[in-house]
């Protein structure tokens, strides 16, 4: 939006020195465009934040699943080791 403020300032200076009636229309058009761009940027920012949060949720879920599956594998491995040790203890 700062580039629009510069444009508005320059156009306002021109409006002070010019009797052309189209300058205020140009200023209104620049202000309207700046407002549209600002609203669009806000929507894009909200959308980006939503998808970032969604991605973080999926990443957290994948990490939790990985940790749980690793823990289950470790428990199974430990139980299998203990069973095998008991089985072969007599030999």
PDB file of C-alpha atoms in Angstrom:
ATOM      1  CA  UNK A   1       0.000   0.000   0.000  1.00  0.00           C
ATOM      2  CA  UNK A   2       2.888   2.505   0.434  1.00  0.00           C
ATOM      3  CA  UNK A   3       3.295   2.789  -3.351  1.00  0.00           C
ATOM      4  CA  UNK A   4      -0.351   3.856  -3.526  1.00  0.00           C
ATOM      5  CA  UNK A   5       0.205   6.444  -0.822  1.00  0.00           C
ATOM      6  CA  UNK A   6       3.039   7.925  -2.863  1.00  0.00           C
ATOM      7  CA  UNK A   7       0.813   7.937  -5.944  1.00  0.00           C
ATOM      8  CA  UNK A   8      -1.988   9.590  -3.991  1.00  0.00           C
ATOM      9  CA  UNK A   9       0.368  12.251  -2.646  1.00  0.00           C
ATOM     10  CA  UNK A  10       1.668  13.039  -6.122  1.00  0.00           C
ATOM     11  CA  UNK A  11      -1.836  13.171  -7.541  1.00  0.00           C
ATOM     12  CA  UNK A  12      -3.010  15.377  -4.685  1.00  0.00           C
ATOM     13  CA  UNK A  13      -0.158  17.784  -5.401  1.00  0.00           C
ATOM     14  CA  UNK A  14      -1.187  17.773  -9.038  1.00  0.00           C
ATOM     15  CA  UNK A  15      -4.794  18.439  -8.032  1.00  0.00           C
ATOM     16  CA  UNK A  16      -3.722  21.518  -6.098  1.00  0.00           C
ATOM     17  CA  UNK A  17      -1.983  22.977  -9.135  1.00  0.00           C
ATOM     18  CA  UNK A  18      -4.290  21.756 -11.835  1.00  0.00           C
ATOM     19  CA  UNK A  19      -7.834  22.648 -12.694  1.00  0.00           C
ATOM     20  CA  UNK A  20      -8.346  19.284 -14.465  1.00  0.00           C
ATOM     21  CA  UNK A  21     -11.487  17.597 -13.100  1.00  0.00           C
ATOM     22  CA  UNK A  22     -10.173  14.102 -13.921  1.00  0.00           C
ATOM     23  CA  UNK A  23      -7.544  14.207 -11.157  1.00  0.00           C
ATOM     24  CA  UNK A  24     -10.017  13.523  -8.310  1.00  0.00           C
ATOM     25  CA  UNK A  25     -11.395  10.569 -10.285  1.00  0.00           C
ATOM     26  CA  UNK A  26      -7.861   9.229 -10.642  1.00  0.00           C
ATOM     27  CA  UNK A  27      -7.310   9.679  -6.917  1.00  0.00           C
ATOM     28  CA  UNK A  28     -10.579   7.863  -6.144  1.00  0.00           C
ATOM     29  CA  UNK A  29      -9.585   5.056  -8.513  1.00  0.00           C
ATOM     30  CA  UNK A  30      -6.169   4.747  -6.854  1.00  0.00           C
ATOM     31  CA  UNK A  31      -7.745   4.658  -3.394  1.00  0.00           C
ATOM     32  CA  UNK A  32     -10.277   2.037  -4.504  1.00  0.00           C
ATOM     33  CA  UNK A  33      -7.499  -0.090  -6.028  1.00  0.00           C
ATOM     34  CA  UNK A  34      -5.437   0.215  -2.848  1.00  0.00           C
ATOM     35  CA  UNK A  35      -8.420  -0.908  -0.769  1.00  0.00           C
ATOM     36  CA  UNK A  36      -9.056  -3.879  -3.075  1.00  0.00           C
ATOM     37  CA  UNK A  37      -5.393  -4.866  -2.950  1.00  0.00           C
ATOM     38  CA  UNK A  38      -5.373  -4.534   0.825  1.00  0.00           C
ATOM     39  CA  UNK A  39      -8.485  -6.718   1.174  1.00  0.00           C
ATOM     40  CA  UNK A  40      -7.029  -9.290  -1.214  1.00  0.00           C
ATOM     41  CA  UNK A  41      -3.748  -9.353   0.717  1.00  0.00           C
ATOM     42  CA  UNK A  42      -5.660  -9.883   3.974  1.00  0.00           C
ATOM     43  CA  UNK A  43      -7.618 -12.789   2.443  1.00  0.00           C
ATOM     44  CA  UNK A  44      -4.436 -14.358   1.091  1.00  0.00           C
ATOM     45  CA  UNK A  45      -2.776 -13.954   4.480  1.00  0.00           C
ATOM     46  CA  UNK A  46      -5.691 -15.676   6.254  1.00  0.00           C
ATOM     47  CA  UNK A  47      -5.657 -18.491   3.684  1.00  0.00           C
ATOM     48  CA  UNK A  48      -1.903 -18.951   4.026  1.00  0.00           C
ATOM     49  CA  UNK A  49      -2.209 -19.031   7.822  1.00  0.00           C
ATOM     50  CA  UNK A  50      -5.019 -21.627   7.584  1.00  0.00           C
ATOM     51  CA  UNK A  51      -2.986 -23.917   5.325  1.00  0.00           C
ATOM     52  CA  UNK A  52       0.141 -23.461   7.452  1.00  0.00           C
ATOM     53  CA  UNK A  53      -1.821 -24.489  10.558  1.00  0.00           C
ATOM     54  CA  UNK A  54      -3.393 -27.403   8.683  1.00  0.00           C
ATOM     55  CA  UNK A  55       0.032 -28.563   7.506  1.00  0.00           C
ATOM     56  CA  UNK A  56       1.369 -28.307  11.054  1.00  0.00           C
ATOM     57  CA  UNK A  57      -1.543 -30.436  12.287  1.00  0.00           C
ATOM     58  CA  UNK A  58      -0.808 -33.110   9.682  1.00  0.00           C
ATOM     59  CA  UNK A  59       2.890 -33.007  10.519  1.00  0.00           C
ATOM     60  CA  UNK A  60       2.126 -33.386  14.233  1.00  0.00           C
ATOM     61  CA  UNK A  61      -0.206 -36.316  13.488  1.00  0.00           C
ATOM     62  CA  UNK A  62       2.432 -38.023  11.347  1.00  0.00           C
ATOM     63  CA  UNK A  63       5.056 -37.526  14.058  1.00  0.00           C
ATOM     64  CA  UNK A  64       2.728 -38.931  16.713  1.00  0.00           C
ATOM     65  CA  UNK A  65       1.891 -41.935  14.509  1.00  0.00           C
ATOM     66  CA  UNK A  66       5.589 -42.552  13.871  1.00  0.00           C
ATOM     67  CA  UNK A  67       6.430 -42.336  17.575  1.00  0.00           C
ATOM     68  CA  UNK A  68       3.568 -44.656  18.511  1.00  0.00           C
ATOM     69  CA  UNK A  69       4.482 -47.217  15.847  1.00  0.00           C
ATOM     70  CA  UNK A  70       8.148 -47.099  16.900  1.00  0.00           C
ATOM     71  CA  UNK A  71       7.111 -47.588  20.533  1.00  0.00           C
ATOM     72  CA  UNK A  72       4.869 -50.554  19.614  1.00  0.00           C
ATOM     73  CA  UNK A  73       7.683 -52.121  17.566  1.00  0.00           C
ATOM     74  CA  UNK A  74      10.050 -51.669  20.498  1.00  0.00           C
ATOM     75  CA  UNK A  75       7.553 -53.321  22.848  1.00  0.00           C
ATOM     76  CA  UNK A  76       7.036 -56.229  20.456  1.00  0.00           C
ATOM     77  CA  UNK A  77      10.771 -56.641  19.988  1.00  0.00           C
ATOM     78  CA  UNK A  78      11.386 -56.616  23.745  1.00  0.00           C
ATOM     79  CA  UNK A  79       8.580 -59.124  24.351  1.00  0.00           C
ATOM     80  CA  UNK A  80       9.843 -61.380  21.563  1.00  0.00           C
ATOM     81  CA  UNK A  81      13.377 -61.210  22.951  1.00  0.00           C
ATOM     82  CA  UNK A  82      12.191 -62.152  26.422  1.00  0.00           C
ATOM     83  CA  UNK A  83      10.143 -65.058  25.033  1.00  0.00           C
ATOM     84  CA  UNK A  84      13.048 -66.334  22.960  1.00  0.00           C
ATOM     85  CA  UNK A  85      15.412 -66.043  25.911  1.00  0.00           C
ATOM     86  CA  UNK A  86      13.029 -68.063  28.104  1.00  0.00           C
ATOM     87  CA  UNK A  87      12.544 -70.628  25.350  1.00  0.00           C
ATOM     88  CA  UNK A  88      16.250 -71.145  24.764  1.00  0.00           C
ATOM     89  CA  UNK A  89      17.210 -70.868  28.441  1.00  0.00           C
ATOM     90  CA  UNK A  90      16.868 -74.606  28.860  1.00  0.00           C
ATOM     91  CA  UNK A  91      19.290 -75.469  26.028  1.00  0.00           C
TER      92      UNK A  91
END
